[in-house]
PDB file of C-alpha atoms in Angstrom:
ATOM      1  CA  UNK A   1      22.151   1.615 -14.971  1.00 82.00           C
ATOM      2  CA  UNK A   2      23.942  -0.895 -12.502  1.00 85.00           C
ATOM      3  CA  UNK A   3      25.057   2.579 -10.780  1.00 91.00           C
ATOM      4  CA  UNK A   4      21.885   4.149 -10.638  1.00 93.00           C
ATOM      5  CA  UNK A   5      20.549   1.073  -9.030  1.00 95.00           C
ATOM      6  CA  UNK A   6      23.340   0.892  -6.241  1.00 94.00           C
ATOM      7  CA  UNK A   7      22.413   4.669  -5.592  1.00 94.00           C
ATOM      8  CA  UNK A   8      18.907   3.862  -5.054  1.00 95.00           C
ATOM      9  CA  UNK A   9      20.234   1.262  -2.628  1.00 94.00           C
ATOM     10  CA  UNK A  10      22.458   3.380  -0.769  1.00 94.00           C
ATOM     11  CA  UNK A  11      19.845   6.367  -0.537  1.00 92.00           C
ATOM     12  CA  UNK A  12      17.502   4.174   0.515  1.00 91.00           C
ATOM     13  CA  UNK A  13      19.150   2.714   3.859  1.00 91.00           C
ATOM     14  CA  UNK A  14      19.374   5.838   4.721  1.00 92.00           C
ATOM     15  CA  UNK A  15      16.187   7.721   4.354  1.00 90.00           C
ATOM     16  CA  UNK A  16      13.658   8.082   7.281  1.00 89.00           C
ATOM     17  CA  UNK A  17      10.988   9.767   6.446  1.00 89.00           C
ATOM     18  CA  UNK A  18       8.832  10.612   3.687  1.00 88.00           C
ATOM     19  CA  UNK A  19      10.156  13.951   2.565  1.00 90.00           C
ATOM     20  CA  UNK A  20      13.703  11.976   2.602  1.00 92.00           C
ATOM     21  CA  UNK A  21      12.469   9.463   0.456  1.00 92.00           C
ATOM     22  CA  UNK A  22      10.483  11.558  -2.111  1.00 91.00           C
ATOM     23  CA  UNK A  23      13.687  13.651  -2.352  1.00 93.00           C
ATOM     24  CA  UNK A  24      16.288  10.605  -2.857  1.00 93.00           C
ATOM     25  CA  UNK A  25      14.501   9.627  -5.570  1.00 94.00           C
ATOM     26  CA  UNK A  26      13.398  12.687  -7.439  1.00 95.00           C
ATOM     27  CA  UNK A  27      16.952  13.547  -7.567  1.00 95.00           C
ATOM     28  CA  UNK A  28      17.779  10.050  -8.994  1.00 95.00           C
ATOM     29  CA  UNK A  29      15.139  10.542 -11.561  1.00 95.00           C
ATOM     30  CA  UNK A  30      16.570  13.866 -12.346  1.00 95.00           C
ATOM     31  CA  UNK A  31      19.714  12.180 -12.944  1.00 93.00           C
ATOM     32  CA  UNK A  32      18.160  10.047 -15.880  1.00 91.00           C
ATOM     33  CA  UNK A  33      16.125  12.924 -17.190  1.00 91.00           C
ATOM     34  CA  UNK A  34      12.419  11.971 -15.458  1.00 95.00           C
ATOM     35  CA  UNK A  35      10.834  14.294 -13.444  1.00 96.00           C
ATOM     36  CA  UNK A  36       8.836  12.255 -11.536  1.00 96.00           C
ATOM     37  CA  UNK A  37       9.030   9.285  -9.320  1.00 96.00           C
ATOM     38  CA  UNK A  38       6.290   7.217  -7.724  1.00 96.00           C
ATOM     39  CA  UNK A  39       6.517   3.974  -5.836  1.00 97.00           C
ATOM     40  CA  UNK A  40       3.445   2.213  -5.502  1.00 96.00           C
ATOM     41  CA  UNK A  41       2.535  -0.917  -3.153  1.00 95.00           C
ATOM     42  CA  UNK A  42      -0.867  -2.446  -4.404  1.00 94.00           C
ATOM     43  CA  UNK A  43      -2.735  -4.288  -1.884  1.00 86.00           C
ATOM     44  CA  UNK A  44      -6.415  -5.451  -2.063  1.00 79.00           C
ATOM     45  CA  UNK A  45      -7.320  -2.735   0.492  1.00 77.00           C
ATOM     46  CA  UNK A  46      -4.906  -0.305   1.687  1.00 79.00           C
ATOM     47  CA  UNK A  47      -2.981   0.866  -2.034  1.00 89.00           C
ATOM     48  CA  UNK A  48      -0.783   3.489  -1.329  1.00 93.00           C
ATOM     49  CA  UNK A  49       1.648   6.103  -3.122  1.00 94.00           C
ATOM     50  CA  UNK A  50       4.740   7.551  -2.130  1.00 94.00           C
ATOM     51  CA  UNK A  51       5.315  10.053  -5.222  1.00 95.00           C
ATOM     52  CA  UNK A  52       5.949  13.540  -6.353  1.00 96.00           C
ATOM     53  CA  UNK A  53       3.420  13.490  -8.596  1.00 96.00           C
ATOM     54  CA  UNK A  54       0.906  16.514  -8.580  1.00 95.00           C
ATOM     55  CA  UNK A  55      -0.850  15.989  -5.259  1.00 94.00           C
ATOM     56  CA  UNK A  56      -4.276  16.535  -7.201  1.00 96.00           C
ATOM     57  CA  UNK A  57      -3.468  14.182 -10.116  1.00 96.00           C
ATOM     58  CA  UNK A  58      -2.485  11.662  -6.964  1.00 95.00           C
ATOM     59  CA  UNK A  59      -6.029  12.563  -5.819  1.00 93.00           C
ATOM     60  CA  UNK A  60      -7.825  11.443  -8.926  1.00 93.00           C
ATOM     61  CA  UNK A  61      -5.932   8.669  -9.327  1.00 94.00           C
ATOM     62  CA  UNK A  62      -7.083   6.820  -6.364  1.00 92.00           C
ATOM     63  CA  UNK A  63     -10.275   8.720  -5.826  1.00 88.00           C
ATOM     64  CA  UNK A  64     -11.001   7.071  -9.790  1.00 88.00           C
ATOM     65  CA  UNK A  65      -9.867   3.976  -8.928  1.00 87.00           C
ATOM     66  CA  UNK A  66      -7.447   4.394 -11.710  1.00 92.00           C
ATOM     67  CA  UNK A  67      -4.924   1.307 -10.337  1.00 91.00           C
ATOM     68  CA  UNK A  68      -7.910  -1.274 -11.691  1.00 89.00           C
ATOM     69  CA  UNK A  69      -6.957   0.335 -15.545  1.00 91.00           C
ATOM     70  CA  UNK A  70      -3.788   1.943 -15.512  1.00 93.00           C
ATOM     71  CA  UNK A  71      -1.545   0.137 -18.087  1.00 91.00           C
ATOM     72  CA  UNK A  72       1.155   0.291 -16.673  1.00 94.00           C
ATOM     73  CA  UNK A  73      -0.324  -1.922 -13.446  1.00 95.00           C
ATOM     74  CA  UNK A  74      -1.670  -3.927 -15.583  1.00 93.00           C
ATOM     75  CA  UNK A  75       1.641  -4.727 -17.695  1.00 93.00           C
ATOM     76  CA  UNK A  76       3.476  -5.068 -14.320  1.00 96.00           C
ATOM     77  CA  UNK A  77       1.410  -7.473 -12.993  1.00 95.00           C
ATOM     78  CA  UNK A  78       1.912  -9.679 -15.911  1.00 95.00           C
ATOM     79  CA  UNK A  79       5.198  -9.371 -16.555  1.00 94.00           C
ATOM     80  CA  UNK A  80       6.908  -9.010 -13.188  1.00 95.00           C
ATOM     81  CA  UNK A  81      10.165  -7.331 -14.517  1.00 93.00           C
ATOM     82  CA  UNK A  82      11.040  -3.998 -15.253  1.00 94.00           C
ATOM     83  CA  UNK A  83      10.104  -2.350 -18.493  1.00 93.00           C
ATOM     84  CA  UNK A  84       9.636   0.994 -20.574  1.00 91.00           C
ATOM     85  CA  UNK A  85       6.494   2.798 -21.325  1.00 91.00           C
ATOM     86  CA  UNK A  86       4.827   5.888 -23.334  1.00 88.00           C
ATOM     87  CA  UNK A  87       1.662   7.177 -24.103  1.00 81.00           C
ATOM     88  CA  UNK A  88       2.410   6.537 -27.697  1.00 75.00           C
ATOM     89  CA  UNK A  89       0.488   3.550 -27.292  1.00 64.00           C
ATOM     90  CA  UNK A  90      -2.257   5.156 -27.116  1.00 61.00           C
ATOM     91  CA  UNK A  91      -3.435   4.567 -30.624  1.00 62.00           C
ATOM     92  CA  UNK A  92      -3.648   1.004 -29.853  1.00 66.00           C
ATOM     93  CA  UNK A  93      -5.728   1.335 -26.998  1.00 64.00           C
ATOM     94  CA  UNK A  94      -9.456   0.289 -27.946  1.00 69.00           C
ATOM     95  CA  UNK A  95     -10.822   0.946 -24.107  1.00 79.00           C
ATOM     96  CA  UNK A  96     -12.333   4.550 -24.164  1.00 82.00           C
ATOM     97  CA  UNK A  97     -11.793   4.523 -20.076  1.00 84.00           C
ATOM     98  CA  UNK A  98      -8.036   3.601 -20.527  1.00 84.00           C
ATOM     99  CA  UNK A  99      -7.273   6.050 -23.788  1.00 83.00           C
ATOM    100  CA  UNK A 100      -8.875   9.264 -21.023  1.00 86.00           C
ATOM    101  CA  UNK A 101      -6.599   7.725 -18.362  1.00 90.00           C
ATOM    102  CA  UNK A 102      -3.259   8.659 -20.669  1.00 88.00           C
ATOM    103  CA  UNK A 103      -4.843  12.020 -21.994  1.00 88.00           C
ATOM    104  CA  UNK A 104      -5.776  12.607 -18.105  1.00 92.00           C
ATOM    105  CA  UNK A 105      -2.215  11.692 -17.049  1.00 94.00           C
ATOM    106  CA  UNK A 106      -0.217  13.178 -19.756  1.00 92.00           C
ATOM    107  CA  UNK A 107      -2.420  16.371 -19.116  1.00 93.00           C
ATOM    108  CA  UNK A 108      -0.252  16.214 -15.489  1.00 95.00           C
ATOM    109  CA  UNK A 109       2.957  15.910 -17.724  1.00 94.00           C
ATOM    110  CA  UNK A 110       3.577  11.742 -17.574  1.00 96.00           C
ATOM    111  CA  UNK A 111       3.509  10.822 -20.337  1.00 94.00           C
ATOM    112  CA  UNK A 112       6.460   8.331 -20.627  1.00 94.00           C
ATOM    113  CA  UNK A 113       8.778   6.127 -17.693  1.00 94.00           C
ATOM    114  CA  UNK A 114      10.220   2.771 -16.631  1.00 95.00           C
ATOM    115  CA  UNK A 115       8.558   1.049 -14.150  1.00 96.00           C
ATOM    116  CA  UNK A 116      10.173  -1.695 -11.999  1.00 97.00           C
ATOM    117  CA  UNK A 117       7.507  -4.229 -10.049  1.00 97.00           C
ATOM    118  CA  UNK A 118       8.451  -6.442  -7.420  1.00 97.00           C
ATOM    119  CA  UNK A 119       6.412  -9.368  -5.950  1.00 96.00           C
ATOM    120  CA  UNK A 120       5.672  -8.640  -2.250  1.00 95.00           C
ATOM    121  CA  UNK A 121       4.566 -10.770   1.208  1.00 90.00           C
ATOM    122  CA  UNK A 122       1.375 -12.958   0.483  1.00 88.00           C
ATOM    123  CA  UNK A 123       1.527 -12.856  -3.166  1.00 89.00           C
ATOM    124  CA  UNK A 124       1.284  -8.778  -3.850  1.00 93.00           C
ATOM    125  CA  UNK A 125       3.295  -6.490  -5.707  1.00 96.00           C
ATOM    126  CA  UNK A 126       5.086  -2.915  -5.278  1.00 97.00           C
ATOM    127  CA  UNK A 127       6.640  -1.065  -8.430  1.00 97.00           C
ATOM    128  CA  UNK A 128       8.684   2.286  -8.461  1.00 97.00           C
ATOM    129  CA  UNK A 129       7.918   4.060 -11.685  1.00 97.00           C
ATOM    130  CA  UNK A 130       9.971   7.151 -12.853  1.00 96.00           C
ATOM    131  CA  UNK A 131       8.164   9.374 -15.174  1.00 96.00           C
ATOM    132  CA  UNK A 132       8.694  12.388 -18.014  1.00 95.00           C
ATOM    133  CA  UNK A 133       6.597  14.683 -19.842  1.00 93.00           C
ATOM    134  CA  UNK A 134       8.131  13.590 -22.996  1.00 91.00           C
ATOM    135  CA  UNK A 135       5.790  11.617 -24.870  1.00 85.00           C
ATOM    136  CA  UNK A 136       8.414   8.675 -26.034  1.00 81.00           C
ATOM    137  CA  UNK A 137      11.892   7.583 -24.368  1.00 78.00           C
ATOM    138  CA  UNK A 138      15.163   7.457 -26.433  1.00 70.00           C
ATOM    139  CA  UNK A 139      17.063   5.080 -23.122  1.00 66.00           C
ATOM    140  CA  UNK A 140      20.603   4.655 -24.228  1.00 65.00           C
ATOM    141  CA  UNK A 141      21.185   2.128 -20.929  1.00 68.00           C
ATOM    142  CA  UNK A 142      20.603  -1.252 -20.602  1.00 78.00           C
ATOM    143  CA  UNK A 143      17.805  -2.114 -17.428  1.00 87.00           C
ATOM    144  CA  UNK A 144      19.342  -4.961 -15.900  1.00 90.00           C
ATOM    145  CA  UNK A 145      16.199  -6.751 -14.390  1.00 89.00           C
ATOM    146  CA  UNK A 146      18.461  -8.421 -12.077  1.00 93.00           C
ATOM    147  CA  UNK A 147      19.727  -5.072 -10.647  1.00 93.00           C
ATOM    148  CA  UNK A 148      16.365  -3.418 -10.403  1.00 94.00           C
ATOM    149  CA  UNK A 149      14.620  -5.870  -8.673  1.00 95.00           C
ATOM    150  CA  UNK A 150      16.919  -6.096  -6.102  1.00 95.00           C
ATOM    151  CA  UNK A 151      17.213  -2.248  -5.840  1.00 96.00           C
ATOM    152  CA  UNK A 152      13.509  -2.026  -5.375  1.00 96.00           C
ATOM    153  CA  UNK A 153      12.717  -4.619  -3.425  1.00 96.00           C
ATOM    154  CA  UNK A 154      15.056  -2.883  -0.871  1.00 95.00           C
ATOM    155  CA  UNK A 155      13.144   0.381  -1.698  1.00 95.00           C
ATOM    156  CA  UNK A 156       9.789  -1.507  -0.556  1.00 95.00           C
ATOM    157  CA  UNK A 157      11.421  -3.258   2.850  1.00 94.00           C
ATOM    158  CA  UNK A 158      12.806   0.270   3.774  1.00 93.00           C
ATOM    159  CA  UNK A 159       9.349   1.492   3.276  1.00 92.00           C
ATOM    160  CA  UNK A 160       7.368  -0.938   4.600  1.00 90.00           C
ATOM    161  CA  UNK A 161       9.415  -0.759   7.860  1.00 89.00           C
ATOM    162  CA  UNK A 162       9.500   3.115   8.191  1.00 87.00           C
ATOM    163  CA  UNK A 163       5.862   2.944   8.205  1.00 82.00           C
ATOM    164  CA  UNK A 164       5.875   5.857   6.305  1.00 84.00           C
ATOM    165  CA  UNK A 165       2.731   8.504   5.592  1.00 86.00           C
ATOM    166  CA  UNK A 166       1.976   7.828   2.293  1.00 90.00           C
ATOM    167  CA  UNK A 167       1.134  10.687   0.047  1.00 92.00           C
ATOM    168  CA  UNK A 168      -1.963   9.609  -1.151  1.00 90.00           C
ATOM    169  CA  UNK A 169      -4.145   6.620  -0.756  1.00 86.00           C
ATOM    170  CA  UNK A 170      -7.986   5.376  -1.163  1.00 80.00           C
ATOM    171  CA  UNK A 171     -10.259   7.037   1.209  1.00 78.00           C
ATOM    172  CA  UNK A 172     -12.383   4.469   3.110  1.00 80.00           C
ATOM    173  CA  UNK A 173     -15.077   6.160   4.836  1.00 83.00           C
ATOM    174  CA  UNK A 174     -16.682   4.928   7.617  1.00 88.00           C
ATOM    175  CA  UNK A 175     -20.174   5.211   9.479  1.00 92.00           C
ATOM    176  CA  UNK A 176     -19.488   5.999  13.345  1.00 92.00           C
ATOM    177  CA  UNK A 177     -21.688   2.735  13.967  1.00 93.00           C
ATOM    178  CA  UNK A 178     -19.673   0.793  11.495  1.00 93.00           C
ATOM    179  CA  UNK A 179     -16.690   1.741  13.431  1.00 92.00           C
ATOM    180  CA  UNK A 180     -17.494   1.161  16.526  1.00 94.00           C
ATOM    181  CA  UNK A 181     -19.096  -2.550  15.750  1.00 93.00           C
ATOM    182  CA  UNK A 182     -15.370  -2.754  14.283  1.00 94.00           C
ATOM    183  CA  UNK A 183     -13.846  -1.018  17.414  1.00 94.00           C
ATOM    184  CA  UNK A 184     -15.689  -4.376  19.976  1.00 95.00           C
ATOM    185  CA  UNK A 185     -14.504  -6.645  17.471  1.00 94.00           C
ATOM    186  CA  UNK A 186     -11.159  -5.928  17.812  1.00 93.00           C
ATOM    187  CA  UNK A 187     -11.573  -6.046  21.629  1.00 94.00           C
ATOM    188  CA  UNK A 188     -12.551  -9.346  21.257  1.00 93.00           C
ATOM    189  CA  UNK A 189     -16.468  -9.297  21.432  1.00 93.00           C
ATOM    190  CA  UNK A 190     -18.712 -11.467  19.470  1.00 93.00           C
ATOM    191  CA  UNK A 191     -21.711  -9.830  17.728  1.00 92.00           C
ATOM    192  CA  UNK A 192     -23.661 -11.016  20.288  1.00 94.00           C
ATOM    193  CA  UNK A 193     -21.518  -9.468  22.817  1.00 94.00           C
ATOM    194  CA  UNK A 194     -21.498  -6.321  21.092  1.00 95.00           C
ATOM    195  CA  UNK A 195     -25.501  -6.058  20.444  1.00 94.00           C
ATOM    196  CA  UNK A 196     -25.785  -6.409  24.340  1.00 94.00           C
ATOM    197  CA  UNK A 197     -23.099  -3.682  25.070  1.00 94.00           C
ATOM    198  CA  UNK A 198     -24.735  -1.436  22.964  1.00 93.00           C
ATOM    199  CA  UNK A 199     -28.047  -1.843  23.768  1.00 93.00           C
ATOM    200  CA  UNK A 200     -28.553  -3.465  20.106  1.00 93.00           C
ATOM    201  CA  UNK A 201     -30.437  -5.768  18.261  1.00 94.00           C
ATOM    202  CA  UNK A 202     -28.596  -8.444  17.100  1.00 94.00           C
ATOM    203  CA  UNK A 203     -30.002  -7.976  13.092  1.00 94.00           C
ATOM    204  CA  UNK A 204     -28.717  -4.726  13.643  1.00 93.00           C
ATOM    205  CA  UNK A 205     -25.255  -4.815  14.537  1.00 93.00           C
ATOM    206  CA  UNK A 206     -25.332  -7.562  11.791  1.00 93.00           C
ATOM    207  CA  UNK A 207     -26.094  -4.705   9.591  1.00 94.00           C
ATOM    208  CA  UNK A 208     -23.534  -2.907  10.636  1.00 93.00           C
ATOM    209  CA  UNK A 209     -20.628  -4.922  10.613  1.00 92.00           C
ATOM    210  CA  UNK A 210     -21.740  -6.252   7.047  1.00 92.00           C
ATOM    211  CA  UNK A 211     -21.854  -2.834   5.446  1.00 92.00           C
ATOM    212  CA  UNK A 212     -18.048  -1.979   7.064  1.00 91.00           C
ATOM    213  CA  UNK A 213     -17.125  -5.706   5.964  1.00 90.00           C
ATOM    214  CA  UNK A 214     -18.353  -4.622   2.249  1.00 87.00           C
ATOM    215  CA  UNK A 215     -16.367  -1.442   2.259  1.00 85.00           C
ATOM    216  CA  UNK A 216     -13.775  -3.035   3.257  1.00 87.00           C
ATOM    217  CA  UNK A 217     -13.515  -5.705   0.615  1.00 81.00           C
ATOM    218  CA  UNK A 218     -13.167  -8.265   3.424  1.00 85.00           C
ATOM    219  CA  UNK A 219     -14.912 -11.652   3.064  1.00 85.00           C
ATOM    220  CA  UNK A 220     -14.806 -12.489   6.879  1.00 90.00           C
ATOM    221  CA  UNK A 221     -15.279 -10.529  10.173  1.00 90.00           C
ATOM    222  CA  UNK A 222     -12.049 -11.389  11.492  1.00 90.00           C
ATOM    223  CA  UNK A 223     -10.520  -9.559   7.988  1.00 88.00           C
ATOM    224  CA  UNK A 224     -12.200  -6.424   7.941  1.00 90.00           C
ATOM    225  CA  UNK A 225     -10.918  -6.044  11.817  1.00 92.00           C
ATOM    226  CA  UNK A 226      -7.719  -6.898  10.833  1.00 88.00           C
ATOM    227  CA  UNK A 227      -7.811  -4.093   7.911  1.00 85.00           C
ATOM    228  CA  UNK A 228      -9.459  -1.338   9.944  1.00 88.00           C
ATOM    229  CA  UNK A 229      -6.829  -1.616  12.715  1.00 88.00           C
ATOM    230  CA  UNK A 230      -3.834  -1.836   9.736  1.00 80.00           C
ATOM    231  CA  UNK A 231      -5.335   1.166   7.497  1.00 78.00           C
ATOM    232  CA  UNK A 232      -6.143   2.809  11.460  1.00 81.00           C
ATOM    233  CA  UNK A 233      -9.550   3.054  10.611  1.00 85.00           C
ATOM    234  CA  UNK A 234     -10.661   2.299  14.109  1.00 87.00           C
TER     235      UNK A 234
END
């Protein structure tokens, strides 16, 4: 697969937008026989997909939270190098909520892949998976993990840098107050600032900022204003 991996290179320093890069590597999953490709970059807050994957199974998957069960995550995670998959397994699987994740995802026609993770900036990871209906793979080619992390890797720069509009992502919903107290903080105002701008008490923009802090997964003030400007929440 050394060839398939320069490809991926190649296509990638090239692309530019998202269509460009959905339809680089669809074709180069064509090429092996998989229908589908999805690159994933999994962050604390702020997971994203660039895929071809049926928009609505895209839509369940992050509206389920599926990333915190999905196998294949999970396997990436804690092996860090690229590897083969299929819904075979499923026999195995004792976890009622994971065996309905494969019969939900196979119902959308993955069934089997190879996934390739990469460790990213501040101790995260991104993985490109490429995916068939066919419930087992018969790979003739040797996965040189050597080759594949470097081709990905790439994959994830060029992506990171084009700032591209993912094709689906979790949906963070915020309060127009919880905004705006977010909004002032990033201006630079203290909560005390902010409950005098407003015409606030201070208990209450406390309130505030702590439920947007919670949705945001963010342990500080200073974090969840520094992920609600990133994910352009605010």
């Amino acid at each position: 697969m050394e060839i398939w991996f320069q490809k991926l290179i190649d296509v990638t320093a090239v692309a530019r937008t998202r269509e460009m890069f959905n339809e680089a590597l669809t074709e180069l999953a064509r090429e092996l026989g998989f229908e589908y490709c999805a690159y994933l970059n999994l962050q604390p807050v702020g997971t994203f997909a660039v895929s071809n994957y049926s928009p609505e199974w895209q839509d369940r998957y992050f509206s389920k939270s599926f990333s915190e069960i999905d196998p294949v995550v999970l396997i990436a995670k804690s092996t860090m190098r690229a590897f083969t998959w299929s819904s075979e397994n499923t026999r195995k699987v004792r976890s009622r909520r994971v065996r309905q994740f494969y019969l939900d995802a196979a119902g959308f026609g993955i069934r089997s892949g190879i996934t390739i993770p990469v460790a990213t900036a501040f101790r995260r990871m991104a993985m490109l998976t490429i995916a068939s209906h066919k419930p087992s793979l018969s790979l003739n080619l040797d996965i040189d993990p050597v080759a594949a992390a470097t081709a990905v890797a790439q994959l994830h720069v060029r992506i990171e840098q084009a700032e591209l509009e993912p094709t689906a992502k979790p949906s963070i919903r915020m309060t127009a107050k919880q905004a705006l107290m977010l909004k002032w903080s990033a201006e630079g105002k203290s909560m005390r600032d902010i409950a005098t701008i407003e015409n606030m008490t201070y208990a209450n923009v406390n309130f505030h900022m702590n439920n947007a802090r919670r949705k945001l997964d963010a342990s500080t003030q200073a974090q969840a204003t520094a992920l609600a400007t990133k994910l352009r929440l605010i």
